[in-house]
Coordinates of C-alpha atoms in Angstrom, one line a residue:
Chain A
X1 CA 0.0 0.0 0.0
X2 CA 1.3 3.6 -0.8
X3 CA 2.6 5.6 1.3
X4 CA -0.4 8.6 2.3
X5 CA 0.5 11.8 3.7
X6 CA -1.4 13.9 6.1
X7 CA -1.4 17.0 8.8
X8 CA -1.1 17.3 12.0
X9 CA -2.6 19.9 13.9
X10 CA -1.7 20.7 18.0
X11 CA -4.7 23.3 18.6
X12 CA -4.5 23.4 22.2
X13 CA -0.5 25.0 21.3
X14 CA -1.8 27.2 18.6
X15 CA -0.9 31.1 19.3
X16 CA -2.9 32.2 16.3
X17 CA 0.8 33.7 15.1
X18 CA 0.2 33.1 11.4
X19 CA 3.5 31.9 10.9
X20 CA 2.2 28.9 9.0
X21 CA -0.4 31.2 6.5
X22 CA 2.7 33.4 5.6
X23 CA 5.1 30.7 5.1
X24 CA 2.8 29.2 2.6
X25 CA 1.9 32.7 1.2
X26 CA 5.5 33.7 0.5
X27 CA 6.4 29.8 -1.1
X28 CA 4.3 29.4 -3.5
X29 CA 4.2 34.1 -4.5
X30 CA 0.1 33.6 -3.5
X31 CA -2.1 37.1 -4.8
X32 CA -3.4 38.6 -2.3
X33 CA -6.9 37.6 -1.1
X34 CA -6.1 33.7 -1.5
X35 CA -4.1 31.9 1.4
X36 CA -4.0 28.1 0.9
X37 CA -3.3 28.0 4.5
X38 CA -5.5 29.8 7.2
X39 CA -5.5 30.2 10.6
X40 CA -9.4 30.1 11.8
X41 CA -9.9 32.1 14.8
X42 CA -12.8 30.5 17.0
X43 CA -14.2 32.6 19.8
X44 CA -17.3 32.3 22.2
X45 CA -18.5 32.0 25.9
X46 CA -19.9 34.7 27.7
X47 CA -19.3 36.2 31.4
X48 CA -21.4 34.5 34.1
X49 CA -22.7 36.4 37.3
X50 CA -22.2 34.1 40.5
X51 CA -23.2 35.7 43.7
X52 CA -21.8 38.8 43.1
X53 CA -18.9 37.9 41.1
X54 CA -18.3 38.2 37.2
X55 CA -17.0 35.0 36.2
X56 CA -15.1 35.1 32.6
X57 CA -16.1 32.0 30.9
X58 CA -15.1 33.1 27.2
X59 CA -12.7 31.6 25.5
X60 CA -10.9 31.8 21.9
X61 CA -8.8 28.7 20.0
X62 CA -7.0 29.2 16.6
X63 CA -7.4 26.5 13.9
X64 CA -4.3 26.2 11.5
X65 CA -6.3 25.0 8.2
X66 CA -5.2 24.1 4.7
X67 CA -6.5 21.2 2.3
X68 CA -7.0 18.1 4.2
X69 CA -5.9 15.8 1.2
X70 CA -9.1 13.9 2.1
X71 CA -9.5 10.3 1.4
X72 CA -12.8 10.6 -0.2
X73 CA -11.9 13.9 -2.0
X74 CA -15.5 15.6 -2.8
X75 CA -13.7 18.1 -4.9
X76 CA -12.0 15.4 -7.5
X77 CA -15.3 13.7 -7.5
X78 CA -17.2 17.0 -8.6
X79 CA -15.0 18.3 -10.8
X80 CA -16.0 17.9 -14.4
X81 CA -12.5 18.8 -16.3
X82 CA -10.9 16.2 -13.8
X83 CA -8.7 19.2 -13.3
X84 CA -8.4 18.0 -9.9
X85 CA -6.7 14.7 -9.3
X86 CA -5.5 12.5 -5.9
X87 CA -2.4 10.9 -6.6
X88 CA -0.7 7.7 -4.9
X89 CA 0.0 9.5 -1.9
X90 CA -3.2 11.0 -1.1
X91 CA -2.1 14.4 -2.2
X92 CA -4.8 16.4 -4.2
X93 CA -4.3 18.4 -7.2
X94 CA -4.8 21.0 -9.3
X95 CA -4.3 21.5 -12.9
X96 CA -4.3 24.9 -13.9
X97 CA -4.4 24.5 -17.6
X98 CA -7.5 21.8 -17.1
X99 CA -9.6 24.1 -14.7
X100 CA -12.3 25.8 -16.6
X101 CA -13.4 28.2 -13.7
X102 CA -17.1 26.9 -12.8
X103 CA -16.0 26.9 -9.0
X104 CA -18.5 23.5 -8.3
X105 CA -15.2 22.3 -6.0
X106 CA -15.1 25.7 -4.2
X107 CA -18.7 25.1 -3.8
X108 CA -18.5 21.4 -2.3
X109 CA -14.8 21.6 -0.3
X110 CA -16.4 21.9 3.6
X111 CA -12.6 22.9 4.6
X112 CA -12.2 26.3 2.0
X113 CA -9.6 24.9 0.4
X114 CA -10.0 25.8 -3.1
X115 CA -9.3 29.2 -3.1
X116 CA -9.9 31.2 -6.6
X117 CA -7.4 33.1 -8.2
X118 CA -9.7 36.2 -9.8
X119 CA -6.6 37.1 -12.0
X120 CA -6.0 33.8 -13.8
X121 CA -9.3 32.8 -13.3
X122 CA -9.0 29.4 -12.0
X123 CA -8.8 27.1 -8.4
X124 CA -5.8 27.0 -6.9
X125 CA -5.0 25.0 -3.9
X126 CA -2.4 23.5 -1.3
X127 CA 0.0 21.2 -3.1
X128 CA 1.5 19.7 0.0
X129 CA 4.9 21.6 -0.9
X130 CA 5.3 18.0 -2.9
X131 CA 8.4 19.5 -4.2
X132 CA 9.9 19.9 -1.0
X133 CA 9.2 16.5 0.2
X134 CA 10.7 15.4 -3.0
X135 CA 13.9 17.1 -1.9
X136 CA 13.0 15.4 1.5
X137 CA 12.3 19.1 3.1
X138 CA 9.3 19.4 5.0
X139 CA 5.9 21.6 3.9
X140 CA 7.0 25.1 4.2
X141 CA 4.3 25.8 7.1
X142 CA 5.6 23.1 8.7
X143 CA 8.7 24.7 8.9
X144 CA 7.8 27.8 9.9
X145 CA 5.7 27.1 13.1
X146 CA 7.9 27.6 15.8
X147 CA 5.4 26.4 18.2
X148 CA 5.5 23.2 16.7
X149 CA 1.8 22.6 16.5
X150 CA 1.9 21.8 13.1
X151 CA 3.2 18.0 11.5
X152 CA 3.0 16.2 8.5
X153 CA 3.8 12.5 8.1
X154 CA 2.7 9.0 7.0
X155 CA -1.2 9.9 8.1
X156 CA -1.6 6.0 9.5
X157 CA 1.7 6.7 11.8
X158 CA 0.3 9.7 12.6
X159 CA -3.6 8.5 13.8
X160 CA -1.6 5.7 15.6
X161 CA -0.2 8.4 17.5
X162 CA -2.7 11.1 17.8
X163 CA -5.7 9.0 17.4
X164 CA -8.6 10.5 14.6
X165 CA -9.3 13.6 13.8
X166 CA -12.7 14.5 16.2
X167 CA -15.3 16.5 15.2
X168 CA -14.5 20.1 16.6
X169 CA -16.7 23.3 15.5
X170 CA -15.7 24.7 12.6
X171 CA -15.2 21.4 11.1
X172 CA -17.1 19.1 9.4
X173 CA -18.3 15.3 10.2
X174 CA -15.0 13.8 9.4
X175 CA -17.2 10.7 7.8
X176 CA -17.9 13.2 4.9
X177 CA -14.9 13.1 2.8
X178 CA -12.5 11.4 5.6
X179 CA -10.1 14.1 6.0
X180 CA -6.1 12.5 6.0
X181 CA -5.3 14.7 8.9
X182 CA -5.1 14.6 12.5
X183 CA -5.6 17.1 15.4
X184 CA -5.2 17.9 19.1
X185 CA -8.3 20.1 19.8
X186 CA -8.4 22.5 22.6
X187 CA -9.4 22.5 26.2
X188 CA -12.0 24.8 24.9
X189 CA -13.4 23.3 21.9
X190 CA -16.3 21.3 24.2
X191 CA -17.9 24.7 24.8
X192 CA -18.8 25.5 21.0
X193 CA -21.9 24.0 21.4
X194 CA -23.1 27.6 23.1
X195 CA -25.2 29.7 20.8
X196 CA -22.6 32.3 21.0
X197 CA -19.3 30.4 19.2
X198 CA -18.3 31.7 16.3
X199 CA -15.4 32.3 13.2
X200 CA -13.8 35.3 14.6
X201 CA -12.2 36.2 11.5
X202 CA -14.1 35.2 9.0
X203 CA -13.3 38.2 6.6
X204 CA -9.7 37.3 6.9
X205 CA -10.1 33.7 5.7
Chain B
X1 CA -24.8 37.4 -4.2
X2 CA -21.7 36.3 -6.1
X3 CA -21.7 36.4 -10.4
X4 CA -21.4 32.9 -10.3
X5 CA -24.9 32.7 -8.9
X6 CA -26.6 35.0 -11.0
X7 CA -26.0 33.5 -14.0
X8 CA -27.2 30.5 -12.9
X9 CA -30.4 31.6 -11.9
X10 CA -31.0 32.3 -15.2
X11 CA -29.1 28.9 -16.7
X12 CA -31.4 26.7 -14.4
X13 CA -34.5 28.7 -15.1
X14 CA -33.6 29.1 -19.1
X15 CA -33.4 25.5 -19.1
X16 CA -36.2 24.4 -17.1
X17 CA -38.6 26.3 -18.6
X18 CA -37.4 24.7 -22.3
X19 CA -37.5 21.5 -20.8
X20 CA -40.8 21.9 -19.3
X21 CA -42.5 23.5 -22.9
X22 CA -40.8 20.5 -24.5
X23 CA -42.8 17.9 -22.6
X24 CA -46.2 19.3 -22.6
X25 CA -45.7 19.8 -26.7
X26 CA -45.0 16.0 -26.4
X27 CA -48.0 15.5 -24.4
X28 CA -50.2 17.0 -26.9
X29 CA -48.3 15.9 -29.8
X30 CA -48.9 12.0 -29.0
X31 CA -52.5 12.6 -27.5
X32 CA -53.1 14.4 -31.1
X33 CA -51.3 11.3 -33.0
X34 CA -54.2 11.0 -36.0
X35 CA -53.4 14.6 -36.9
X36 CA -49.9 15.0 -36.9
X37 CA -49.7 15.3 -40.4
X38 CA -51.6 18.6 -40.3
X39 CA -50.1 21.6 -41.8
X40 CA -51.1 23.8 -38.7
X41 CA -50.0 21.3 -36.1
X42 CA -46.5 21.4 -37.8
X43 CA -46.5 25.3 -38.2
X44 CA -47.5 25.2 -34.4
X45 CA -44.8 22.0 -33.4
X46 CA -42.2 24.7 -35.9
X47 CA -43.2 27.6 -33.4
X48 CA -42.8 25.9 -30.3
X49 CA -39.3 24.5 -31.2
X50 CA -37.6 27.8 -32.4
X51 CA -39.0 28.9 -28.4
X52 CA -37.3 26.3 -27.1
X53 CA -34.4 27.0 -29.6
X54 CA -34.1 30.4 -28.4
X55 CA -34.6 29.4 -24.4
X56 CA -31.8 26.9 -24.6
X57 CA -29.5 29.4 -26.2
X58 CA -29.9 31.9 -23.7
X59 CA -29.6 29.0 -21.3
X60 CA -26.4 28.3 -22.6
X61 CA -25.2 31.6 -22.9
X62 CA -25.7 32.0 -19.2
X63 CA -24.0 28.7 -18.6
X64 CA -21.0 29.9 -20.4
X65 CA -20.7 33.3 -18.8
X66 CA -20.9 32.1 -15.5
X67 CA -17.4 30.2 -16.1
X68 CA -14.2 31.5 -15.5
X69 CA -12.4 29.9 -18.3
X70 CA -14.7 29.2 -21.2
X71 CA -11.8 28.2 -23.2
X72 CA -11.6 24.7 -21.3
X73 CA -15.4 24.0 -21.1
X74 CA -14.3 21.3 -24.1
X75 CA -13.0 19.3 -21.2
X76 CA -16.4 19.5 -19.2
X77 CA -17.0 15.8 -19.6
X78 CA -14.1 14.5 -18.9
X79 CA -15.6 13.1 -15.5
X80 CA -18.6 11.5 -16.7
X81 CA -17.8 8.8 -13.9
X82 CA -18.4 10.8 -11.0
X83 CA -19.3 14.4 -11.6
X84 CA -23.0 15.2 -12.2
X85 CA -22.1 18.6 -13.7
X86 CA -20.3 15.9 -16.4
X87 CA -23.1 14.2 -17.0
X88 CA -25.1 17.7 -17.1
X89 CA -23.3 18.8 -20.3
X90 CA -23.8 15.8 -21.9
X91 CA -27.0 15.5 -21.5
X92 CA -27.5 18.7 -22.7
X93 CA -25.4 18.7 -25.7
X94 CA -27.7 15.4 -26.7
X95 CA -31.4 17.6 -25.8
X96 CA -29.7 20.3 -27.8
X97 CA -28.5 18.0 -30.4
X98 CA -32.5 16.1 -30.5
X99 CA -33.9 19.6 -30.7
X100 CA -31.4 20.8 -33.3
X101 CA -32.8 17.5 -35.4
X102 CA -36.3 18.3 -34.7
X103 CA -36.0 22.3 -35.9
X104 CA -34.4 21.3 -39.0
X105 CA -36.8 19.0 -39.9
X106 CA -39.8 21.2 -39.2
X107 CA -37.9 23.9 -41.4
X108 CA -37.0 21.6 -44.6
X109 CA -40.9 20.7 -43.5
X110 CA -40.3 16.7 -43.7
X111 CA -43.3 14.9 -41.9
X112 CA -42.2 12.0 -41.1
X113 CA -44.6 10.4 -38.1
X114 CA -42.0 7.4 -37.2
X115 CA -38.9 9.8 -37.2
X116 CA -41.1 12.8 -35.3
X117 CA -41.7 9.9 -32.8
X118 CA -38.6 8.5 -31.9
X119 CA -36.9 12.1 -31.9
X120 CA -39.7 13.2 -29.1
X121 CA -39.3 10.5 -27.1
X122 CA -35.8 10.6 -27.4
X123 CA -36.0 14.2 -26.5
X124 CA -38.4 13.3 -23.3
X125 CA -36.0 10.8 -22.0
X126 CA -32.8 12.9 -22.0
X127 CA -35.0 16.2 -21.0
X128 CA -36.1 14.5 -17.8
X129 CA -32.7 13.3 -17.2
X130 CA -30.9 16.5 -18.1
X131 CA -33.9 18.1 -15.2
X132 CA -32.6 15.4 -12.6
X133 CA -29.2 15.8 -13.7
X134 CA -29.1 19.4 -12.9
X135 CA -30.8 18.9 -9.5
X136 CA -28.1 16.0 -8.5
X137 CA -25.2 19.0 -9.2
X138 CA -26.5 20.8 -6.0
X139 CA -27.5 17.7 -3.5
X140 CA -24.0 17.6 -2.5
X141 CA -23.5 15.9 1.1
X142 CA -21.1 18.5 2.2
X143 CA -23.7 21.3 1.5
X144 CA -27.0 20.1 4.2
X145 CA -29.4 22.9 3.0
X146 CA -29.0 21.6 -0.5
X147 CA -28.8 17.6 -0.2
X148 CA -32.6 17.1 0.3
X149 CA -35.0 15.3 -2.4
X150 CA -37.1 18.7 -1.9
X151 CA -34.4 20.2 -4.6
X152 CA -35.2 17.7 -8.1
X153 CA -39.1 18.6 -6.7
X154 CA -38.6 22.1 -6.9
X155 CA -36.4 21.9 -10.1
X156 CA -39.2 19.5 -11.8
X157 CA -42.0 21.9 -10.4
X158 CA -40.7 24.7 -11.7
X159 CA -40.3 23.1 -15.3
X160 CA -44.0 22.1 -15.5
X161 CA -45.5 25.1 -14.6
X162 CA -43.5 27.5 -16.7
X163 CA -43.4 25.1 -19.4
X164 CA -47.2 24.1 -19.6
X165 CA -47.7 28.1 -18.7
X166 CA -45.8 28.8 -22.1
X167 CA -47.7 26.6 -24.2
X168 CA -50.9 28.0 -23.2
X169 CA -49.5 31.1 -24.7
X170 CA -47.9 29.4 -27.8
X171 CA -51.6 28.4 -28.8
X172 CA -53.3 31.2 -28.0
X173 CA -50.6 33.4 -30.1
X174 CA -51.2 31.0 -33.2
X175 CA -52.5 31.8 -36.2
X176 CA -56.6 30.9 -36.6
X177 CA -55.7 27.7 -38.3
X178 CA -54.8 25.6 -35.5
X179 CA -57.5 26.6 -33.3
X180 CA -59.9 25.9 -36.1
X181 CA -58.7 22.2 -37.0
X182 CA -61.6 20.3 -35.5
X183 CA -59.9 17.4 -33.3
X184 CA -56.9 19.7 -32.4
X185 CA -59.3 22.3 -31.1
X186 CA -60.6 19.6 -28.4
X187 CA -57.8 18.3 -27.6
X188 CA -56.3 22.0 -26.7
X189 CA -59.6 22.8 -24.8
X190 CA -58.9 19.7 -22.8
X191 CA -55.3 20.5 -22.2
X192 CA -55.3 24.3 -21.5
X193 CA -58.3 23.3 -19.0
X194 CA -55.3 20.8 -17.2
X195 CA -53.1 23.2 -17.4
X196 CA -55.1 25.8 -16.1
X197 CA -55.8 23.7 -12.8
X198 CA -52.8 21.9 -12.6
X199 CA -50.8 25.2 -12.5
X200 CA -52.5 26.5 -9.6
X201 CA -51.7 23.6 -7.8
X202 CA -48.5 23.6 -8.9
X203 CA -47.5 26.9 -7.8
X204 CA -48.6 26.4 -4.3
X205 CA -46.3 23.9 -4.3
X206 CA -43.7 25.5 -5.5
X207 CA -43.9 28.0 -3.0
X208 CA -44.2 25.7 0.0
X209 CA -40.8 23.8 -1.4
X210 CA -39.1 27.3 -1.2
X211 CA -40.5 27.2 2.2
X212 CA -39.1 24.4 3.2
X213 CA -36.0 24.8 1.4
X214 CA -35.1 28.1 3.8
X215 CA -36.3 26.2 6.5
X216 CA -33.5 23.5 6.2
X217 CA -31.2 26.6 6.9
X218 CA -31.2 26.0 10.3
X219 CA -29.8 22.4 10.0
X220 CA -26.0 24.2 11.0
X221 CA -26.7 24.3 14.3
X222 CA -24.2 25.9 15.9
X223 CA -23.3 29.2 13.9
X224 CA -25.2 32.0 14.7
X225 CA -26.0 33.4 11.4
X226 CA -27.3 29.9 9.8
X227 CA -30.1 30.3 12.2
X228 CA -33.7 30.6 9.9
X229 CA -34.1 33.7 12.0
X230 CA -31.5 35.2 10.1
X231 CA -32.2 33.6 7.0
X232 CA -36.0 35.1 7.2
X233 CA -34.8 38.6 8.5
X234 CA -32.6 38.5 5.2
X235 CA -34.8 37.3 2.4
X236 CA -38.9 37.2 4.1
X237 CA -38.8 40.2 1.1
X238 CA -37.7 38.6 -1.3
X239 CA -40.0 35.6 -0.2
X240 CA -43.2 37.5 0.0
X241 CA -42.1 39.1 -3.7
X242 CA -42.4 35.3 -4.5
X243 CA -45.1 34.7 -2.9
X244 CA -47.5 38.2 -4.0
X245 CA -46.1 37.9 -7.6
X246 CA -46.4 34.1 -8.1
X247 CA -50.3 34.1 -6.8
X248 CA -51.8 37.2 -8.8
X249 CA -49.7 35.8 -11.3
X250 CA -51.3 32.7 -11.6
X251 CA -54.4 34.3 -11.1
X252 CA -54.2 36.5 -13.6
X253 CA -53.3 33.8 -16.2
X254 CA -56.3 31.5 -15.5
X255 CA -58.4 34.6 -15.9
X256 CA -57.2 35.8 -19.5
X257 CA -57.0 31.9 -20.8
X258 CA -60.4 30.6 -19.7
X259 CA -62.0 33.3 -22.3
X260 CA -60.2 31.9 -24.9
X261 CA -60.8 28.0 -24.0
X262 CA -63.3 26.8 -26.1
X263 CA -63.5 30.4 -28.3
X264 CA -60.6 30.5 -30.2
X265 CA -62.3 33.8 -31.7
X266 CA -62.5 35.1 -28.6
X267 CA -61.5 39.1 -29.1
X268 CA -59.1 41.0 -27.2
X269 CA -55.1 41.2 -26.3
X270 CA -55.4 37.5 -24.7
X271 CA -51.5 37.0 -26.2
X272 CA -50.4 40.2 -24.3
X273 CA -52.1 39.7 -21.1
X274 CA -51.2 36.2 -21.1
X275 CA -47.2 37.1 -21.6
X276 CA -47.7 39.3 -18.6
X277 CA -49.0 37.0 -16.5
X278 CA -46.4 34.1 -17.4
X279 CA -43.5 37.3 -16.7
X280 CA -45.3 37.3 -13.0
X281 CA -44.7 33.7 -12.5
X282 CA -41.3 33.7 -14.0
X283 CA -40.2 36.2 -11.6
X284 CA -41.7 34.7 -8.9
X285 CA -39.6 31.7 -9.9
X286 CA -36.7 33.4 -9.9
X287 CA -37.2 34.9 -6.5
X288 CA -37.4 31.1 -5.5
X289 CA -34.0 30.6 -7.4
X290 CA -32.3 33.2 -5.8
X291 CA -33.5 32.0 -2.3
X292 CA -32.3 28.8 -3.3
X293 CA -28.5 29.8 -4.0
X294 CA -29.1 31.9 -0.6
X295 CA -29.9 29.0 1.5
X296 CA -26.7 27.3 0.3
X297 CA -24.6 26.8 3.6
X298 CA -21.6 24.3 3.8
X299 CA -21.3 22.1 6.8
X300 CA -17.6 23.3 7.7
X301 CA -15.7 26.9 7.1

């Protein structure tokens, strides 16, 4: 069986520095408006009155987000050109020269991964930084975070250590298109079930 | 809303609406069967497919405008396998292709009954499947507000009643000869009388779809501005634009046709009123269109 890379994501380490987003920016010369890696700021709680004490019961986690190379990839299965492809290693992508523009994988991608380039008019979308690895470097936001909250590897040798991805708000049921990723959530993450959780900066991303 | 979007309301509902007119001719042509040789039921079968020439055209030209690279829509089957917006274009290169056959025959005026046939039915088969075709594009599982069976409804519902709303007006705008044929005259009577009921029906419907289609907004359940709260706040306008414009609409239509059922001579601008009418509907369906692309919400970021 073929080797199959995936992500690893420490949110409960997560600063929210960004360190990741510009590495990736700055690799592969990204226009501004598209970032193939985001960092999704989460935010919610409320302060509680006790007695007569204010209790502070909000919280905020960051996200580092990029393409989960899924294993069922929703976006190669929609798109018509078969612009976007999966290869051996799980990694997904995109043909520029196939892509005629109809954004139907921008549509059906529950991570934001396809992110359209208005000026060339087509997808574009994380490549994994497969060149580095064929240099045996790692992906350039793996490099960058010097928190080191983000990992990449063999995606069964990471589950094996990490366990499976959970289902943590902003995500998606994982059973949807079986993300080839893995993640650490935050202490916090239980509490997005409150009415008042929500994607701080959603404009950004 | 996003470009993308627009032009899509307008590719759906173009097509639909072509679809729709298509099937109901078929209808009438095969219930008419003993006078399909008649001279006015060709001139009226000749009418009826340069307006569904023209809506598919449009169609098309909305389709096309609404990508970003037309250049590579050559390679828009190349997924036939797994993409349903594949199988869309080919199923709607082979309805344009049937209706391309049909025009050309009705211009070079060749009657041939066995040839009209199998290019109808043809033309019925991949019309219904081109409808479910371009329903299956949106029930996507990652998008919950779309991946409901309430969608191909909507999307059939809509090509019915504009369709069967469009032929009425194709008869009544014919010339005297068709309405005077004898057989064909019943036979219309009969059908504009379905239509005329079926319609009504058809568009309450329609509406309680759209409805339900908003409702199944609040299926995120944890993001504040999924809520149907927010969706109604937003769009109860636009919904009641559907609703207002969709109902006196409908009621106008039934009103100007029923003069004319039965009394072919019946006097008056029954063509103009009844194009007024069907433009009521029409926009009320493309309210519902538009409150269709704004319920789409993706279970993730």
């Amino acid at each position: 069986m073929a080797k199959r890379y995936g992500f690893h994501v420490n949110s409960g380490s997560c600063t929210g520095c960004k360190a990741c987003q510009i590495a990736c920016k700055d690799k592969n010369q990204l226009p501004v408006g598209i970032l193939w890696r985001r960092v999704v700021e989460v935010s919610g709680g409320q302060w509680v009155k006790r007695g007569e004490a204010w209790i502070d019961q909000t919280f905020t986690y960051y996200l580092s987000v990029a393409c989960m190379h899924c294993e069922r990839p929703i976006c190669v299965g929609v798109c018509p050109t078969r612009a976007l492809t999966q290869r051996e290693d799980g990694i997904v992508l995109i043909d520029a020269d196939r892509c005629m523009g109809c954004h139907y994988c921008e549509w059906a991608c529950p991570y934001g991964a396809l992110q359209f380039d208005k000026q060339a008019g087509v997808m574009t979308k994380c490549d994994f930084c497969y060149d580095y690895l064929e240099q045996g470097k790692p992906p350039a936001c793996v490099s960058a975070c010097q928190m080191r909250v983000l990992e990449f590897g063999e995606i069964h040798d990471l589950r094996k250590k990490y366990g499976s991805v959970i289902h943590i708000y902003p995500f998606p049921d994982t059973s949807l298109t079986e993300p080839s990723s893995t993640l650490i959530p935050h202490k916090d993450s239980h509490q997005t079930k409150s009415d008042t959780t929500q994607i701080g900066n959603r404009e950004e991303i | 809303m996003r470009k993308v979007e627009w032009s899509l309301v307008f590719f759906t509902l173009f097509a639909q609406v072509a679809i729709g007119l298509f099937l109901i001719l078929v209808v009438y042509q095969f219930f008419q069967q003993e006078g399909a040789n008649s001279t006015a039921l060709a001139d009226f079968r000749s009418m009826s497919f340069l307006i569904i020439d023209l809506l598919l055209v449009t169609a098309v030209l909305a389709a096309t405008y609404h990508l970003d690279r037309p250049i590579n829509a050559y390679l828009a089957m190349a997924n036939l396998k797994k993409s349903w917006l594949s199988r869309e274009m080919l199923l709607g290169l082979l309805f344009g292709c049937i209706l391309s056959i049909l025009s050309l025959l009705s211009w070079l005026e060749i009657y041939s009954p066995l040839i009209l046939s199998i290019l109808l039915i043809a033309g019925s088969v991949v019309g219904i499947a081109l409808l479910y075709a371009i329903s299956r594009i949106y029930m996507l599982r990652t998008v919950p507000t779309w991946n409901s069976i309430i969608v191909p409804f909507s999307f059939f519902g809509t090509s019915i009643l504009l369709g069967s709303l469009l032929f009425g007006i194709t008869v009544v705008i014919q010339p005297p000869s068709l309405h005077s044929s004898g057989d064909l005259s019943t036979m219309l009577d009969q059908l504009l009388d379905g239509i005329s009921t079926g319609s009504v029906t058809l568009m309450f419907i329609q509406i309680l779809l759209s409805y339900l289609i908003l409702k199944r907004h609040r299926v995120q359940t944890l993001a504040i501005d999924s809520s149907f709260d927010y969706t109604w706040t937003r769009y109860r306008l636009l919904f009641l634009l559907r609703l207002g414009s969709g109902l006196i609409g409908i009621t106008l239509y039934i009103n100007f046709l029923y003069p004319f059922i039965g009394n072919y001579q019946a006097e008056g601008p029954w063509g103009l009123l009844l194009i007024v009418s069907f433009l009521m509907v029409f926009l009320s369906e493309t309210c519902g269109r538009i409150l269709f692309y704004a319920s789409y919400k993706i279970a993730g970021i």
